[in-house]
Tab-separated table of C-alpha atoms and ligand atoms in Angstrom:
chain	number	residue	atom	x	y	z
A	15	UNK	CA	-17.602	19.557	10.029
A	16	UNK	CA	-14.471	21.536	8.455
A	17	UNK	CA	-12.687	19.798	5.597
A	18	UNK	CA	-9.991	17.578	6.585
A	19	UNK	CA	-6.922	19.204	5.658
A	20	UNK	CA	-4.332	16.828	3.833
A	21	UNK	CA	-0.990	16.972	2.563
A	22	UNK	CA	0.591	14.796	-0.325
A	23	UNK	CA	4.359	13.405	-0.119
A	24	UNK	CA	5.874	12.554	-3.589
A	25	UNK	CA	3.207	14.651	-5.188
A	26	UNK	CA	5.085	14.148	-8.674
A	27	UNK	CA	4.875	10.374	-8.138
A	28	UNK	CA	2.349	7.761	-10.153
A	29	UNK	CA	0.435	7.810	-7.282
A	30	UNK	CA	1.167	11.336	-5.953
A	31	UNK	CA	-0.757	12.728	-8.800
A	32	UNK	CA	-3.465	10.247	-8.512
A	33	UNK	CA	-3.925	11.366	-4.902
A	34	UNK	CA	-4.348	15.118	-5.844
A	35	UNK	CA	-7.160	14.103	-8.091
A	36	UNK	CA	-8.776	12.077	-5.755
A	37	UNK	CA	-8.775	14.720	-3.470
A	38	UNK	CA	-10.283	17.183	-5.823
A	39	UNK	CA	-13.032	14.975	-6.868
A	40	UNK	CA	-13.904	14.128	-2.960
A	41	UNK	CA	-15.873	15.761	-0.567
A	42	UNK	CA	-14.968	16.807	3.353
A	43	UNK	CA	-11.403	16.809	2.219
A	44	UNK	CA	-8.954	19.657	1.107
A	45	UNK	CA	-5.020	19.658	-0.191
A	46	UNK	CA	-3.177	22.226	1.779
A	47	UNK	CA	0.541	21.179	0.424
A	48	UNK	CA	2.336	19.370	-1.863
A	49	UNK	CA	5.730	17.784	-0.885
A	50	UNK	CA	8.611	16.544	-3.370
A	51	UNK	CA	12.225	16.211	-2.552
A	52	UNK	CA	14.785	18.914	-2.701
A	53	UNK	CA	16.011	19.613	-6.120
A	54	UNK	CA	12.780	17.565	-7.799
A	55	UNK	CA	12.142	18.873	-11.268
A	56	UNK	CA	8.456	19.550	-10.169
A	57	UNK	CA	9.195	21.768	-7.664
A	58	UNK	CA	7.075	25.266	-8.195
A	59	UNK	CA	4.956	23.566	-10.093
A	60	UNK	CA	0.904	23.898	-9.437
A	61	UNK	CA	0.067	20.054	-7.948
A	62	UNK	CA	-3.297	20.345	-9.904
A	63	UNK	CA	-1.783	21.260	-13.114
A	64	UNK	CA	0.796	18.394	-12.449
A	65	UNK	CA	-2.089	15.802	-11.680
A	66	UNK	CA	-3.928	16.789	-15.263
A	67	UNK	CA	-6.265	19.347	-13.545
A	68	UNK	CA	-6.911	23.163	-13.544
A	69	UNK	CA	-4.667	25.068	-11.280
A	70	UNK	CA	-5.084	24.303	-7.535
A	71	UNK	CA	-3.000	27.206	-6.153
A	72	UNK	CA	-1.107	24.377	-4.254
A	73	UNK	CA	2.649	24.700	-5.340
A	74	UNK	CA	4.782	21.500	-4.682
A	75	UNK	CA	7.371	22.826	-2.399
A	76	UNK	CA	10.109	20.972	-0.494
A	77	UNK	CA	9.604	22.118	3.257
A	78	UNK	CA	7.467	19.179	4.810
A	79	UNK	CA	7.337	20.864	8.315
A	80	UNK	CA	5.586	23.915	7.389
A	81	UNK	CA	3.420	21.819	4.818
A	82	UNK	CA	2.520	19.455	8.353
A	83	UNK	CA	1.830	22.568	10.512
A	84	UNK	CA	-1.422	23.306	8.745
A	85	UNK	CA	-2.707	20.060	7.864
A	86	UNK	CA	-4.941	17.131	9.806
A	87	UNK	CA	-3.216	14.173	7.659
A	88	UNK	CA	-0.704	13.328	5.271
A	89	UNK	CA	-0.930	10.882	2.445
A	90	UNK	CA	2.309	9.041	1.438
A	91	UNK	CA	3.416	6.931	-1.443
A	92	UNK	CA	7.180	7.159	-1.575
A	93	UNK	CA	9.774	5.216	-0.576
A	94	UNK	CA	10.844	3.200	2.875
A	95	UNK	CA	13.368	5.611	3.878
A	96	UNK	CA	11.340	8.751	2.960
A	97	UNK	CA	8.157	7.366	4.777
A	98	UNK	CA	10.147	6.561	7.776
A	99	UNK	CA	11.619	10.287	7.717
A	100	UNK	CA	7.946	11.506	7.397
A	101	UNK	CA	6.425	9.182	10.201
A	102	UNK	CA	8.517	11.103	12.733
A	103	UNK	CA	7.768	14.344	11.286
A	104	UNK	CA	3.766	13.794	11.078
A	105	UNK	CA	3.691	12.121	14.599
A	106	UNK	CA	5.481	15.429	15.975
A	107	UNK	CA	2.683	17.469	14.255
A	108	UNK	CA	-0.074	14.842	15.445
A	109	UNK	CA	-1.108	13.931	11.979
A	110	UNK	CA	-2.824	11.214	10.714
A	111	UNK	CA	0.051	9.539	8.468
A	112	UNK	CA	-1.362	7.059	5.486
A	113	UNK	CA	1.376	4.915	4.322
A	114	UNK	CA	1.189	3.248	0.774
A	115	UNK	CA	4.642	2.922	0.457
A	116	UNK	CA	5.824	-0.944	0.167
A	117	UNK	CA	9.235	-2.404	-0.024
A	118	UNK	CA	10.007	-2.296	3.843
A	119	UNK	CA	12.282	-4.471	5.186
A	120	UNK	CA	11.169	-6.213	8.833
A	121	UNK	CA	13.701	-3.691	10.402
A	122	UNK	CA	12.295	-0.551	8.476
A	123	UNK	CA	8.716	-1.739	9.360
A	124	UNK	CA	9.631	-2.038	12.979
A	125	UNK	CA	11.142	1.429	12.922
A	126	UNK	CA	7.310	2.824	12.525
A	127	UNK	CA	6.484	1.767	16.110
A	128	UNK	CA	7.839	5.096	18.000
A	129	UNK	CA	5.525	7.225	15.619
A	130	UNK	CA	2.363	4.868	16.750
A	131	UNK	CA	3.029	5.061	20.084
A	132	UNK	CA	1.800	9.054	19.666
A	133	UNK	CA	0.051	9.184	16.363
A	134	UNK	CA	-2.274	7.405	14.280
A	135	UNK	CA	-0.828	5.556	11.052
A	136	UNK	CA	-2.510	3.488	8.456
A	137	UNK	CA	0.025	1.254	6.442
A	138	UNK	CA	-1.155	-1.181	4.003
A	139	UNK	CA	0.530	-2.595	1.060
A	140	UNK	CA	-3.003	-2.125	-1.068
A	141	UNK	CA	-5.658	0.225	-0.419
A	142	UNK	CA	-7.895	-0.711	-2.336
A	143	UNK	CA	-11.324	-2.598	-1.280
A	144	UNK	CA	-11.214	-5.132	-3.760
A	145	UNK	CA	-7.413	-6.666	-2.438
A	146	UNK	CA	-8.620	-6.226	0.976
A	147	UNK	CA	-11.618	-8.268	0.512
A	148	UNK	CA	-9.296	-10.721	-1.570
A	149	UNK	CA	-7.408	-11.246	1.468
A	150	UNK	CA	-9.939	-11.988	3.718
A	151	UNK	CA	-11.227	-14.795	1.122
A	152	UNK	CA	-7.647	-15.899	0.989
A	153	UNK	CA	-7.686	-16.545	4.360
A	154	UNK	CA	-10.783	-18.339	4.570
A	155	UNK	CA	-9.402	-20.456	1.775
A	156	UNK	CA	-6.213	-21.116	3.325
A	157	UNK	CA	-8.055	-22.625	6.494
A	158	UNK	CA	-10.656	-24.790	4.757
A	159	UNK	CA	-8.120	-26.124	2.198
A	160	UNK	CA	-5.339	-27.758	4.384
A	161	UNK	CA	-1.700	-28.521	3.599
A	162	UNK	CA	-2.439	-30.596	0.756
A	163	UNK	CA	-3.417	-27.457	-1.274
A	164	UNK	CA	0.230	-25.519	-2.401
A	165	UNK	CA	-0.370	-21.936	-2.186
A	166	UNK	CA	1.757	-19.949	-4.813
A	167	UNK	CA	1.296	-16.045	-5.253
A	168	UNK	CA	1.559	-14.603	-8.848
A	169	UNK	CA	1.906	-10.700	-9.413
A	170	UNK	CA	2.710	-8.565	-12.353
A	171	UNK	CA	3.227	-4.767	-12.306
A	172	UNK	CA	4.549	-1.824	-14.711
A	173	UNK	CA	8.154	-2.052	-15.624
A	174	UNK	CA	8.917	1.070	-13.131
A	175	UNK	CA	8.243	-0.646	-9.896
A	176	UNK	CA	11.184	-1.087	-8.201
A	177	UNK	CA	10.402	-3.756	-4.983
A	178	UNK	CA	9.602	-7.489	-5.232
A	179	UNK	CA	7.270	-8.996	-4.120
A	180	UNK	CA	4.886	-6.436	-4.083
A	181	UNK	CA	3.576	-5.239	-1.084
A	182	UNK	CA	0.026	-6.748	-2.141
A	183	UNK	CA	1.616	-10.480	-2.628
A	184	UNK	CA	3.118	-10.012	0.681
A	185	UNK	CA	-0.156	-9.087	2.260
A	186	UNK	CA	-1.795	-11.717	0.503
A	187	UNK	CA	0.802	-14.345	1.929
A	188	UNK	CA	0.063	-13.016	5.632
A	189	UNK	CA	-3.276	-13.439	4.977
A	190	UNK	CA	-2.573	-17.193	3.919
A	191	UNK	CA	-0.156	-17.920	6.178
A	192	UNK	CA	-2.806	-16.620	9.208
A	193	UNK	CA	-5.606	-18.930	7.666
A	194	UNK	CA	-3.069	-21.963	7.969
A	195	UNK	CA	-2.007	-20.658	11.706
A	196	UNK	CA	1.286	-20.394	10.596
A	197	UNK	CA	3.765	-17.301	10.154
A	198	UNK	CA	4.979	-16.325	6.582
A	199	UNK	CA	8.328	-15.470	7.861
A	200	UNK	CA	9.125	-19.350	8.271
A	201	UNK	CA	7.358	-20.173	5.127
A	202	UNK	CA	7.766	-17.788	2.333
A	203	UNK	CA	9.790	-19.094	-0.932
A	204	UNK	CA	10.719	-15.718	-2.901
A	205	UNK	CA	12.774	-15.798	-6.196
A	206	UNK	CA	13.472	-19.662	-7.022
A	207	UNK	CA	16.012	-20.313	-9.207
A	208	UNK	CA	18.294	-23.159	-10.285
A	209	UNK	CA	18.359	-26.760	-8.383
A	210	UNK	CA	15.552	-25.555	-5.817
A	211	UNK	CA	14.596	-29.285	-4.930
A	212	UNK	CA	11.313	-30.532	-4.168
A	213	UNK	CA	8.799	-27.887	-3.158
A	214	UNK	CA	8.868	-27.787	0.709
A	215	UNK	CA	5.402	-28.721	2.329
A	216	UNK	CA	3.655	-25.293	3.797
A	217	UNK	CA	5.740	-23.163	1.678
A	218	UNK	CA	3.921	-20.082	0.293
A	219	UNK	CA	5.722	-19.261	-3.106
A	220	UNK	CA	6.302	-15.970	-4.728
A	221	UNK	CA	6.552	-14.911	-8.490
A	222	UNK	CA	6.923	-11.548	-9.526
A	223	UNK	CA	6.478	-10.283	-13.140
A	224	UNK	CA	7.667	-7.003	-14.213
A	225	UNK	CA	6.557	-5.539	-17.793
A	226	UNK	CA	4.774	-2.439	-19.828
A	227	UNK	CA	2.175	-0.491	-17.756
A	228	UNK	CA	0.329	-3.065	-15.531
A	229	UNK	CA	-1.126	-1.140	-12.974
A	230	UNK	CA	-1.298	-4.233	-10.494
A	231	UNK	CA	-2.345	-7.898	-10.805
A	232	UNK	CA	-2.383	-10.380	-8.312
A	233	UNK	CA	-3.419	-14.472	-8.359
A	234	UNK	CA	-3.341	-16.836	-5.447
A	235	UNK	CA	-3.228	-20.214	-6.387
A	236	UNK	CA	-4.325	-22.795	-4.346
A	237	UNK	CA	-2.708	-26.207	-5.975
A	238	UNK	CA	-4.230	-29.255	-4.756
A	239	UNK	CA	-4.378	-33.217	-5.873
A	240	UNK	CA	-6.057	-32.864	-9.234
A	241	UNK	CA	-7.706	-29.636	-8.660
A	242	UNK	CA	-6.754	-25.960	-8.626
A	243	UNK	CA	-8.470	-22.374	-6.855
A	244	UNK	CA	-7.355	-19.241	-8.311
A	245	UNK	CA	-8.514	-16.035	-6.445
A	246	UNK	CA	-7.547	-12.778	-8.208
A	247	UNK	CA	-7.623	-9.187	-8.482
A	248	UNK	CA	-7.000	-6.811	-11.191
A	249	UNK	CA	-6.377	-3.081	-10.326
A	250	UNK	CA	-7.485	-1.078	-13.831
A	251	UNK	CA	-6.832	2.256	-12.307
A	252	UNK	CA	-4.272	3.837	-9.418
A	253	UNK	CA	-7.330	5.922	-8.411
A	254	UNK	CA	-8.845	2.950	-6.701
A	255	UNK	CA	-5.610	3.117	-4.508
A	256	UNK	CA	-5.990	7.079	-3.843
A	257	UNK	CA	-9.441	6.832	-2.752
A	258	UNK	CA	-8.736	4.172	-0.154
A	259	UNK	CA	-5.894	6.237	1.368
A	260	UNK	CA	-8.585	9.270	1.620
A	261	UNK	CA	-10.915	6.904	3.444
A	262	UNK	CA	-8.384	5.779	5.507
A	263	UNK	CA	-7.309	9.216	6.629
A	264	UNK	CA	-10.902	10.291	7.075
A	265	UNK	CA	-11.147	7.168	9.296
A	266	UNK	CA	-8.277	7.817	10.976
A	267	UNK	CA	-8.575	11.503	12.244
A	268	UNK	CA	-9.646	11.431	15.764
A	269	UNK	CA	-8.910	7.578	16.244
A	270	UNK	CA	-6.191	6.656	19.477
A	271	UNK	CA	-2.567	6.458	18.403
A	272	UNK	CA	-1.815	3.288	16.752
A	273	UNK	CA	-0.427	1.344	13.588
A	274	UNK	CA	-3.854	0.312	11.643
A	275	UNK	CA	-4.546	-1.485	8.532
A	276	UNK	CA	-6.802	-1.219	5.684
A	277	UNK	CA	-8.636	-3.792	7.036
A	278	UNK	CA	-9.351	-1.971	10.181
A	279	UNK	CA	-10.412	1.019	7.782
A	280	UNK	CA	-12.643	-1.222	6.034
A	281	UNK	CA	-14.224	-3.232	8.926
A	282	UNK	CA	-12.821	-6.397	7.557
A	283	UNK	CA	-10.544	-7.880	10.427
A	284	UNK	CA	-12.848	-10.233	11.748
A	285	UNK	CA	-13.720	-12.301	8.526
B	304	NDP	N1	-0.340	0.732	-0.845
B	304	NDP	C1	-0.808	0.873	-2.092
B	304	NDP	O1	-2.302	0.607	-2.474
B	304	NDP	C2	0.009	1.213	-3.301
B	304	NDP	C3	1.230	1.374	-3.195
B	304	NDP	N2	2.023	2.003	-4.081
B	304	NDP	C4	3.497	2.249	-3.420
B	304	NDP	O2	3.631	3.641	-3.449
B	304	NDP	C5	5.231	3.866	-3.568
B	304	NDP	C6	5.056	4.846	-4.882
B	304	NDP	O3	4.848	4.180	-6.212
B	304	NDP	P1	4.698	5.064	-7.255
B	304	NDP	O4	4.057	6.336	-7.333
B	304	NDP	O5	4.191	4.268	-8.463
B	304	NDP	O6	6.085	5.546	-7.608
B	304	NDP	P2	6.862	7.126	-8.070
B	304	NDP	O7	8.376	6.879	-8.086
B	304	NDP	O8	6.317	7.467	-9.144
B	304	NDP	O9	6.272	8.084	-6.832
B	304	NDP	C7	7.115	8.385	-5.628
B	304	NDP	C8	7.607	9.589	-5.566
B	304	NDP	O10	8.310	10.176	-4.206
B	304	NDP	C9	8.970	11.053	-4.360
B	304	NDP	N3	10.123	11.493	-3.611
B	304	NDP	C10	11.282	10.598	-3.360
B	304	NDP	N4	11.638	11.463	-2.080
B	304	NDP	C11	11.121	12.119	-1.716
B	304	NDP	C12	10.847	12.939	-0.408
B	304	NDP	N5	11.912	13.137	0.457
B	304	NDP	N6	9.712	13.947	-0.209
B	304	NDP	C13	8.629	13.618	-1.101
B	304	NDP	N7	8.976	12.864	-2.358
B	304	NDP	C14	9.808	12.307	-2.520
B	304	NDP	C15	9.661	10.635	-5.859
B	304	NDP	O11	10.806	11.556	-6.497
B	304	NDP	P3	11.619	11.083	-7.156
B	304	NDP	O12	11.045	10.213	-8.726
B	304	NDP	O13	12.361	12.467	-8.144
B	304	NDP	O14	12.945	10.592	-6.568
B	304	NDP	C16	8.353	10.123	-6.689
B	304	NDP	O15	7.911	11.560	-7.129
B	304	NDP	C17	5.745	2.715	-4.040
B	304	NDP	O16	6.245	1.792	-2.773
B	304	NDP	C18	4.586	1.786	-4.558
B	304	NDP	O17	4.949	0.176	-4.252
B	304	NDP	C19	1.664	2.301	-5.132
B	304	NDP	C20	0.349	2.068	-5.508
B	304	NDP	C21	-0.571	1.684	-4.804
B	305	LIG	O1	4.281	0.026	-7.160
B	305	LIG	C1	2.820	0.083	-7.662
B	305	LIG	O2	2.543	0.259	-8.354
B	305	LIG	C2	1.984	-0.618	-6.613
B	305	LIG	N1	2.493	-1.036	-5.582
B	305	LIG	C3	1.682	-1.706	-4.471
B	305	LIG	C4	2.355	-3.102	-4.120
B	305	LIG	O3	3.448	-3.282	-4.473
B	305	LIG	O4	1.502	-3.971	-4.253
B	305	LIG	C5	0.125	-2.053	-4.861
B	305	LIG	C6	-0.319	-1.960	-6.264
B	305	LIG	O5	-0.268	-3.247	-6.558
B	305	LIG	C7	0.461	-0.868	-7.184
């Protein structure tokens, strides 16, 4: 079978560079395009060199349409507005669109629906095996422990992260809510400050810490009467997300159009 031809958008970013490295070390995939925004300082640089590798002969360019025309899939870790624009373009070209971008509002997330009618989208707040397994465990724990166990999700990330709570924290919150048979939207307690009053029963609380170079730490605390269970994950290298994204692109190629998750990719939906 021919190699899957991939474009990395946001190729100069932290995840963009990790994705280029992951593609260069994997079998069955090849980098055919590297895209950055118009005016980016990385334009014209070799994507391999930018990622700390020998030159790959793929320059960073600002013409996504030309790159998408010769590709099978696009790996996208950028911003919500940028990912929405690329979703429309990728669907037009029939590409698998892997979206790792976080920070979508509910309204923005809903705008992916038209693209998902004609193309394969795989979107997840976390592409690692470990976090997706953790989500399945959290769902099970929430279902088992019942309402007298309060659920709090604590995350810490590097000082450059721009959205909170993290996409992973929200994914874990969704899993906890699903385990309880409730909707996260009705129970999320985000950003407590001042005279908040006592904790509402059934709430799922979020706390976000930012600092240094932390790749991504998440703890889900189940605090019950006189005992606590903490389920957690610590990401040590962005390559775990990049390798997951590659797996998603390979899994999605040839699938029926739709919006899929990493749980679909990893076969974790029925746990
Ligand atoms: N799902 C997962 O597993 C993971 C998700 N993420 C998420 O991925 C996203 C990116 O994270 P990170 O790599 O740290 O962020 P960075 O800011 O390092 O990277 C984003 C890149 O996208 C570029 N960009 C901006 N506009 C465009 C455009 N129109 N076309 C192409 N590129 C563009 C930015 O350029 P410039 O800086 O010049 O604007 C930047 O180089 C975040 O939402 C983060 O939360 C991160 C890790 C794992
Ligand atoms: O911005 C990051 O860095 C990360 N973002 C994702 C998130 O919002 O959860 C995944 C990972 O934790 C790193």
